[in-house]
């Protein structure tokens, strides 16, 4: 069976259960700024986007303006909350440790934040610092849904994008991975998942979805075999 060149993991909502924590903080700050929204609405509508892009989207939809200082404030508040609340996704340590395939992380979060969450959750030994790529630290600095961070990660890992699998929990991440010419498995096992999550990920371009990390290796093997036979 042909093995993929590379497995790319998103971080938030795939390796660590951080999306719901961030959504709660973002909802709090938006309500303080006068815009009513729930963490669940943020998770469903804006998962995978930077807070800057969330603000821009809401400003366009609601025709309101936010203070630019919110962007700096939210990062500090989320970091404080994550230090207390972030946990690893159930089963992800075992799934990653038994892959037997080159792997890396491609995320919209800053690398220092990713490292801190990996250390906090005990996942740091699985990902050397050289395996962590942040869209904000790529040459273009364009975040997902742009494909740039995925292509940068594949280039650094010397992998063919067409032989690369991406594990993503957001439509925006999937859009970026598909634009990079990569195959995508959607993940719906984090706390921010919702009833339409799997359907939305499939519509965005995921080949399939999984709810348990215990299924990851089997699904990668099955999709690799399927690709060989078509």
PDB file of N, CA, C and O in Angstrom, residues 45-89:
ATOM      1  N   UNK A  45     -19.754  29.397  12.769  1.00  0.00           N
ATOM      2  CA  UNK A  45     -19.631  30.314  11.635  1.00  0.00           C
ATOM      3  C   UNK A  45     -18.196  30.701  11.304  1.00  0.00           C
ATOM      4  O   UNK A  45     -17.870  30.949  10.138  1.00  0.00           O
ATOM      5  N   UNK A  46     -17.334  30.755  12.320  1.00  0.00           N
ATOM      6  CA  UNK A  46     -16.017  31.344  12.100  1.00  0.00           C
ATOM      7  C   UNK A  46     -14.843  30.456  12.494  1.00  0.00           C
ATOM      8  O   UNK A  46     -13.695  30.922  12.505  1.00  0.00           O
ATOM      9  N   UNK A  47     -15.093  29.200  12.824  1.00  0.00           N
ATOM     10  CA  UNK A  47     -14.006  28.313  13.226  1.00  0.00           C
ATOM     11  C   UNK A  47     -12.928  28.267  12.143  1.00  0.00           C
ATOM     12  O   UNK A  47     -13.217  28.131  10.961  1.00  0.00           O
ATOM     13  N   UNK A  48     -11.676  28.398  12.565  1.00  0.00           N
ATOM     14  CA  UNK A  48     -10.556  28.347  11.632  1.00  0.00           C
ATOM     15  C   UNK A  48     -10.067  29.699  11.186  1.00  0.00           C
ATOM     16  O   UNK A  48      -8.994  29.792  10.575  1.00  0.00           O
ATOM     17  N   UNK A  49     -10.819  30.777  11.470  1.00  0.00           N
ATOM     18  CA  UNK A  49     -10.401  32.115  11.086  1.00  0.00           C
ATOM     19  C   UNK A  49      -9.645  32.793  12.224  1.00  0.00           C
ATOM     20  O   UNK A  49      -9.862  32.489  13.395  1.00  0.00           O
ATOM     21  N   UNK A  50      -8.776  33.724  11.866  1.00  0.00           N
ATOM     22  CA  UNK A  50      -8.146  34.547  12.887  1.00  0.00           C
ATOM     23  C   UNK A  50      -9.192  35.510  13.453  1.00  0.00           C
ATOM     24  O   UNK A  50     -10.210  35.797  12.817  1.00  0.00           O
ATOM     25  N   UNK A  51      -8.934  36.040  14.652  1.00  0.00           N
ATOM     26  CA  UNK A  51      -9.884  36.981  15.251  1.00  0.00           C
ATOM     27  C   UNK A  51      -9.996  38.247  14.395  1.00  0.00           C
ATOM     28  O   UNK A  51     -11.068  38.851  14.305  1.00  0.00           O
ATOM     29  N   UNK A  52      -8.908  38.642  13.764  1.00  0.00           N
ATOM     30  CA  UNK A  52      -8.947  39.796  12.857  1.00  0.00           C
ATOM     31  C   UNK A  52      -9.960  39.556  11.732  1.00  0.00           C
ATOM     32  O   UNK A  52     -10.773  40.426  11.413  1.00  0.00           O
ATOM     33  N   UNK A  53      -9.919  38.353  11.137  1.00  0.00           N
ATOM     34  CA  UNK A  53     -10.850  38.046  10.049  1.00  0.00           C
ATOM     35  C   UNK A  53     -12.286  37.930  10.557  1.00  0.00           C
ATOM     36  O   UNK A  53     -13.235  38.274   9.847  1.00  0.00           O
ATOM     37  N   UNK A  54     -12.451  37.430  11.793  1.00  0.00           N
ATOM     38  CA  UNK A  54     -13.794  37.364  12.382  1.00  0.00           C
ATOM     39  C   UNK A  54     -14.363  38.772  12.543  1.00  0.00           C
ATOM     40  O   UNK A  54     -15.516  39.038  12.180  1.00  0.00           O
ATOM     41  N   UNK A  55     -13.553  39.684  13.062  1.00  0.00           N
ATOM     42  CA  UNK A  55     -14.000  41.067  13.240  1.00  0.00           C
ATOM     43  C   UNK A  55     -14.362  41.701  11.904  1.00  0.00           C
ATOM     44  O   UNK A  55     -15.397  42.375  11.775  1.00  0.00           O
ATOM     45  N   UNK A  56     -13.534  41.482  10.897  1.00  0.00           N
ATOM     46  CA  UNK A  56     -13.795  42.065   9.585  1.00  0.00           C
ATOM     47  C   UNK A  56     -15.088  41.529   8.993  1.00  0.00           C
ATOM     48  O   UNK A  56     -15.870  42.267   8.391  1.00  0.00           O
ATOM     49  N   UNK A  57     -15.328  40.229   9.187  1.00  0.00           N
ATOM     50  CA  UNK A  57     -16.556  39.619   8.668  1.00  0.00           C
ATOM     51  C   UNK A  57     -17.790  40.185   9.366  1.00  0.00           C
ATOM     52  O   UNK A  57     -18.788  40.527   8.715  1.00  0.00           O
ATOM     53  N   UNK A  58     -17.721  40.306  10.690  1.00  0.00           N
ATOM     54  CA  UNK A  58     -18.856  40.840  11.442  1.00  0.00           C
ATOM     55  C   UNK A  58     -19.085  42.309  11.101  1.00  0.00           C
ATOM     56  O   UNK A  58     -20.235  42.754  10.954  1.00  0.00           O
ATOM     57  N   UNK A  59     -18.007  43.067  10.961  1.00  0.00           N
ATOM     58  CA  UNK A  59     -18.139  44.480  10.598  1.00  0.00           C
ATOM     59  C   UNK A  59     -18.867  44.634   9.268  1.00  0.00           C
ATOM     60  O   UNK A  59     -19.726  45.519   9.106  1.00  0.00           O
ATOM     61  N   UNK A  60     -18.545  43.750   8.319  1.00  0.00           N
ATOM     62  CA  UNK A  60     -19.186  43.815   7.011  1.00  0.00           C
ATOM     63  C   UNK A  60     -20.650  43.396   7.090  1.00  0.00           C
ATOM     64  O   UNK A  60     -21.530  44.039   6.498  1.00  0.00           O
ATOM     65  N   UNK A  61     -20.926  42.321   7.850  1.00  0.00           N
ATOM     66  CA  UNK A  61     -22.289  41.810   7.952  1.00  0.00           C
ATOM     67  C   UNK A  61     -23.198  42.756   8.730  1.00  0.00           C
ATOM     68  O   UNK A  61     -24.349  42.995   8.341  1.00  0.00           O
ATOM     69  N   UNK A  62     -22.688  43.263   9.856  1.00  0.00           N
ATOM     70  CA  UNK A  62     -23.524  44.051  10.762  1.00  0.00           C
ATOM     71  C   UNK A  62     -23.367  45.560  10.576  1.00  0.00           C
ATOM     72  O   UNK A  62     -24.077  46.340  11.218  1.00  0.00           O
ATOM     73  N   UNK A  63     -22.429  45.948   9.709  1.00  0.00           N
ATOM     74  CA  UNK A  63     -22.179  47.364   9.442  1.00  0.00           C
ATOM     75  C   UNK A  63     -21.863  48.133  10.727  1.00  0.00           C
ATOM     76  O   UNK A  63     -22.448  49.170  11.027  1.00  0.00           O
ATOM     77  N   UNK A  64     -20.924  47.572  11.499  1.00  0.00           N
ATOM     78  CA  UNK A  64     -20.447  48.232  12.708  1.00  0.00           C
ATOM     79  C   UNK A  64     -18.926  48.240  12.677  1.00  0.00           C
ATOM     80  O   UNK A  64     -18.309  47.527  11.878  1.00  0.00           O
ATOM     81  N   UNK A  65     -18.329  49.052  13.530  1.00  0.00           N
ATOM     82  CA  UNK A  65     -16.879  49.139  13.613  1.00  0.00           C
ATOM     83  C   UNK A  65     -16.407  48.774  15.014  1.00  0.00           C
ATOM     84  O   UNK A  65     -17.002  49.211  16.007  1.00  0.00           O
ATOM     85  N   UNK A  66     -15.352  47.970  15.079  1.00  0.00           N
ATOM     86  CA  UNK A  66     -14.750  47.609  16.358  1.00  0.00           C
ATOM     87  C   UNK A  66     -13.428  48.346  16.529  1.00  0.00           C
ATOM     88  O   UNK A  66     -12.777  48.709  15.543  1.00  0.00           O
ATOM     89  N   UNK A  67     -13.013  48.539  17.747  1.00  0.00           N
ATOM     90  CA  UNK A  67     -11.706  49.127  18.012  1.00  0.00           C
ATOM     91  C   UNK A  67     -10.618  48.111  17.659  1.00  0.00           C
ATOM     92  O   UNK A  67     -10.722  46.929  18.000  1.00  0.00           O
ATOM     93  N   UNK A  68      -9.588  48.582  16.987  1.00  0.00           N
ATOM     94  CA  UNK A  68      -8.492  47.694  16.583  1.00  0.00           C
ATOM     95  C   UNK A  68      -7.800  47.062  17.782  1.00  0.00           C
ATOM     96  O   UNK A  68      -7.212  45.980  17.674  1.00  0.00           O
ATOM     97  N   UNK A  69      -7.874  47.704  18.934  1.00  0.00           N
ATOM     98  CA  UNK A  69      -7.206  47.193  20.135  1.00  0.00           C
ATOM     99  C   UNK A  69      -7.775  45.849  20.584  1.00  0.00           C
ATOM    100  O   UNK A  69      -7.127  45.111  21.336  1.00  0.00           O
ATOM    101  N   UNK A  70      -8.983  45.511  20.120  1.00  0.00           N
ATOM    102  CA  UNK A  70      -9.577  44.212  20.478  1.00  0.00           C
ATOM    103  C   UNK A  70      -8.692  43.059  20.038  1.00  0.00           C
ATOM    104  O   UNK A  70      -8.622  42.030  20.703  1.00  0.00           O
ATOM    105  N   UNK A  71      -8.018  43.229  18.910  1.00  0.00           N
ATOM    106  CA  UNK A  71      -7.189  42.148  18.370  1.00  0.00           C
ATOM    107  C   UNK A  71      -6.043  41.823  19.317  1.00  0.00           C
ATOM    108  O   UNK A  71      -5.740  40.649  19.577  1.00  0.00           O
ATOM    109  N   UNK A  72      -5.404  42.849  19.855  1.00  0.00           N
ATOM    110  CA  UNK A  72      -4.311  42.628  20.815  1.00  0.00           C
ATOM    111  C   UNK A  72      -4.841  42.087  22.134  1.00  0.00           C
ATOM    112  O   UNK A  72      -4.237  41.200  22.747  1.00  0.00           O
ATOM    113  N   UNK A  73      -5.973  42.590  22.567  1.00  0.00           N
ATOM    114  CA  UNK A  73      -6.540  42.180  23.856  1.00  0.00           C
ATOM    115  C   UNK A  73      -6.984  40.724  23.843  1.00  0.00           C
ATOM    116  O   UNK A  73      -6.803  40.001  24.821  1.00  0.00           O
ATOM    117  N   UNK A  74      -7.570  40.284  22.730  1.00  0.00           N
ATOM    118  CA  UNK A  74      -8.108  38.924  22.704  1.00  0.00           C
ATOM    119  C   UNK A  74      -6.993  37.886  22.808  1.00  0.00           C
ATOM    120  O   UNK A  74      -7.156  36.847  23.451  1.00  0.00           O
ATOM    121  N   UNK A  75      -5.846  38.173  22.192  1.00  0.00           N
ATOM    122  CA  UNK A  75      -4.740  37.221  22.263  1.00  0.00           C
ATOM    123  C   UNK A  75      -4.270  36.994  23.687  1.00  0.00           C
ATOM    124  O   UNK A  75      -4.034  35.855  24.106  1.00  0.00           O
ATOM    125  N   UNK A  76      -4.161  38.069  24.438  1.00  0.00           N
ATOM    126  CA  UNK A  76      -3.725  37.971  25.829  1.00  0.00           C
ATOM    127  C   UNK A  76      -4.740  37.207  26.666  1.00  0.00           C
ATOM    128  O   UNK A  76      -4.386  36.334  27.462  1.00  0.00           O
ATOM    129  N   UNK A  77      -6.020  37.519  26.467  1.00  0.00           N
ATOM    130  CA  UNK A  77      -7.052  36.883  27.273  1.00  0.00           C
ATOM    131  C   UNK A  77      -7.194  35.398  26.944  1.00  0.00           C
ATOM    132  O   UNK A  77      -7.376  34.563  27.831  1.00  0.00           O
ATOM    133  N   UNK A  78      -7.104  35.064  25.657  1.00  0.00           N
ATOM    134  CA  UNK A  78      -7.186  33.648  25.268  1.00  0.00           C
ATOM    135  C   UNK A  78      -6.001  32.870  25.832  1.00  0.00           C
ATOM    136  O   UNK A  78      -6.159  31.753  26.341  1.00  0.00           O
ATOM    137  N   UNK A  79      -4.806  33.445  25.757  1.00  0.00           N
ATOM    138  CA  UNK A  79      -3.619  32.759  26.277  1.00  0.00           C
ATOM    139  C   UNK A  79      -3.756  32.472  27.765  1.00  0.00           C
ATOM    140  O   UNK A  79      -3.395  31.381  28.232  1.00  0.00           O
ATOM    141  N   UNK A  80      -4.284  33.435  28.509  1.00  0.00           N
ATOM    142  CA  UNK A  80      -4.488  33.231  29.941  1.00  0.00           C
ATOM    143  C   UNK A  80      -5.476  32.104  30.204  1.00  0.00           C
ATOM    144  O   UNK A  80      -5.271  31.264  31.089  1.00  0.00           O
ATOM    145  N   UNK A  81      -6.559  32.087  29.440  1.00  0.00           N
ATOM    146  CA  UNK A  81      -7.581  31.046  29.636  1.00  0.00           C
ATOM    147  C   UNK A  81      -7.067  29.668  29.225  1.00  0.00           C
ATOM    148  O   UNK A  81      -7.355  28.673  29.891  1.00  0.00           O
ATOM    149  N   UNK A  82      -6.320  29.623  28.138  1.00  0.00           N
ATOM    150  CA  UNK A  82      -5.797  28.340  27.669  1.00  0.00           C
ATOM    151  C   UNK A  82      -4.822  27.727  28.666  1.00  0.00           C
ATOM    152  O   UNK A  82      -4.770  26.503  28.818  1.00  0.00           O
ATOM    153  N   UNK A  83      -4.043  28.560  29.329  1.00  0.00           N
ATOM    154  CA  UNK A  83      -3.099  28.033  30.313  1.00  0.00           C
ATOM    155  C   UNK A  83      -3.814  27.249  31.408  1.00  0.00           C
ATOM    156  O   UNK A  83      -3.256  26.303  31.966  1.00  0.00           O
ATOM    157  N   UNK A  84      -5.053  27.615  31.676  1.00  0.00           N
ATOM    158  CA  UNK A  84      -5.816  26.949  32.723  1.00  0.00           C
ATOM    159  C   UNK A  84      -6.696  25.814  32.195  1.00  0.00           C
ATOM    160  O   UNK A  84      -6.953  24.849  32.907  1.00  0.00           O
ATOM    161  N   UNK A  85      -7.154  25.905  30.947  1.00  0.00           N
ATOM    162  CA  UNK A  85      -8.233  25.033  30.492  1.00  0.00           C
ATOM    163  C   UNK A  85      -7.897  24.081  29.343  1.00  0.00           C
ATOM    164  O   UNK A  85      -8.620  23.112  29.134  1.00  0.00           O
ATOM    165  N   UNK A  86      -6.838  24.348  28.573  1.00  0.00           N
ATOM    166  CA  UNK A  86      -6.616  23.544  27.372  1.00  0.00           C
ATOM    167  C   UNK A  86      -6.293  22.087  27.706  1.00  0.00           C
ATOM    168  O   UNK A  86      -5.595  21.795  28.681  1.00  0.00           O
ATOM    169  N   UNK A  87      -6.840  21.182  26.901  1.00  0.00           N
ATOM    170  CA  UNK A  87      -6.589  19.746  27.047  1.00  0.00           C
ATOM    171  C   UNK A  87      -6.289  19.154  25.675  1.00  0.00           C
ATOM    172  O   UNK A  87      -6.679  19.702  24.646  1.00  0.00           O
ATOM    173  N   UNK A  88      -5.611  18.025  25.674  1.00  0.00           N
ATOM    174  CA  UNK A  88      -5.373  17.311  24.420  1.00  0.00           C
ATOM    175  C   UNK A  88      -6.668  16.651  23.963  1.00  0.00           C
ATOM    176  O   UNK A  88      -7.515  16.267  24.771  1.00  0.00           O
ATOM    177  N   UNK A  89      -6.826  16.520  22.662  1.00  0.00           N
ATOM    178  CA  UNK A  89      -7.947  15.764  22.113  1.00  0.00           C
ATOM    179  C   UNK A  89      -7.793  14.305  22.533  1.00  0.00           C
ATOM    180  O   UNK A  89      -6.698  13.742  22.490  1.00  0.00           O
TER     181      UNK A  89
END
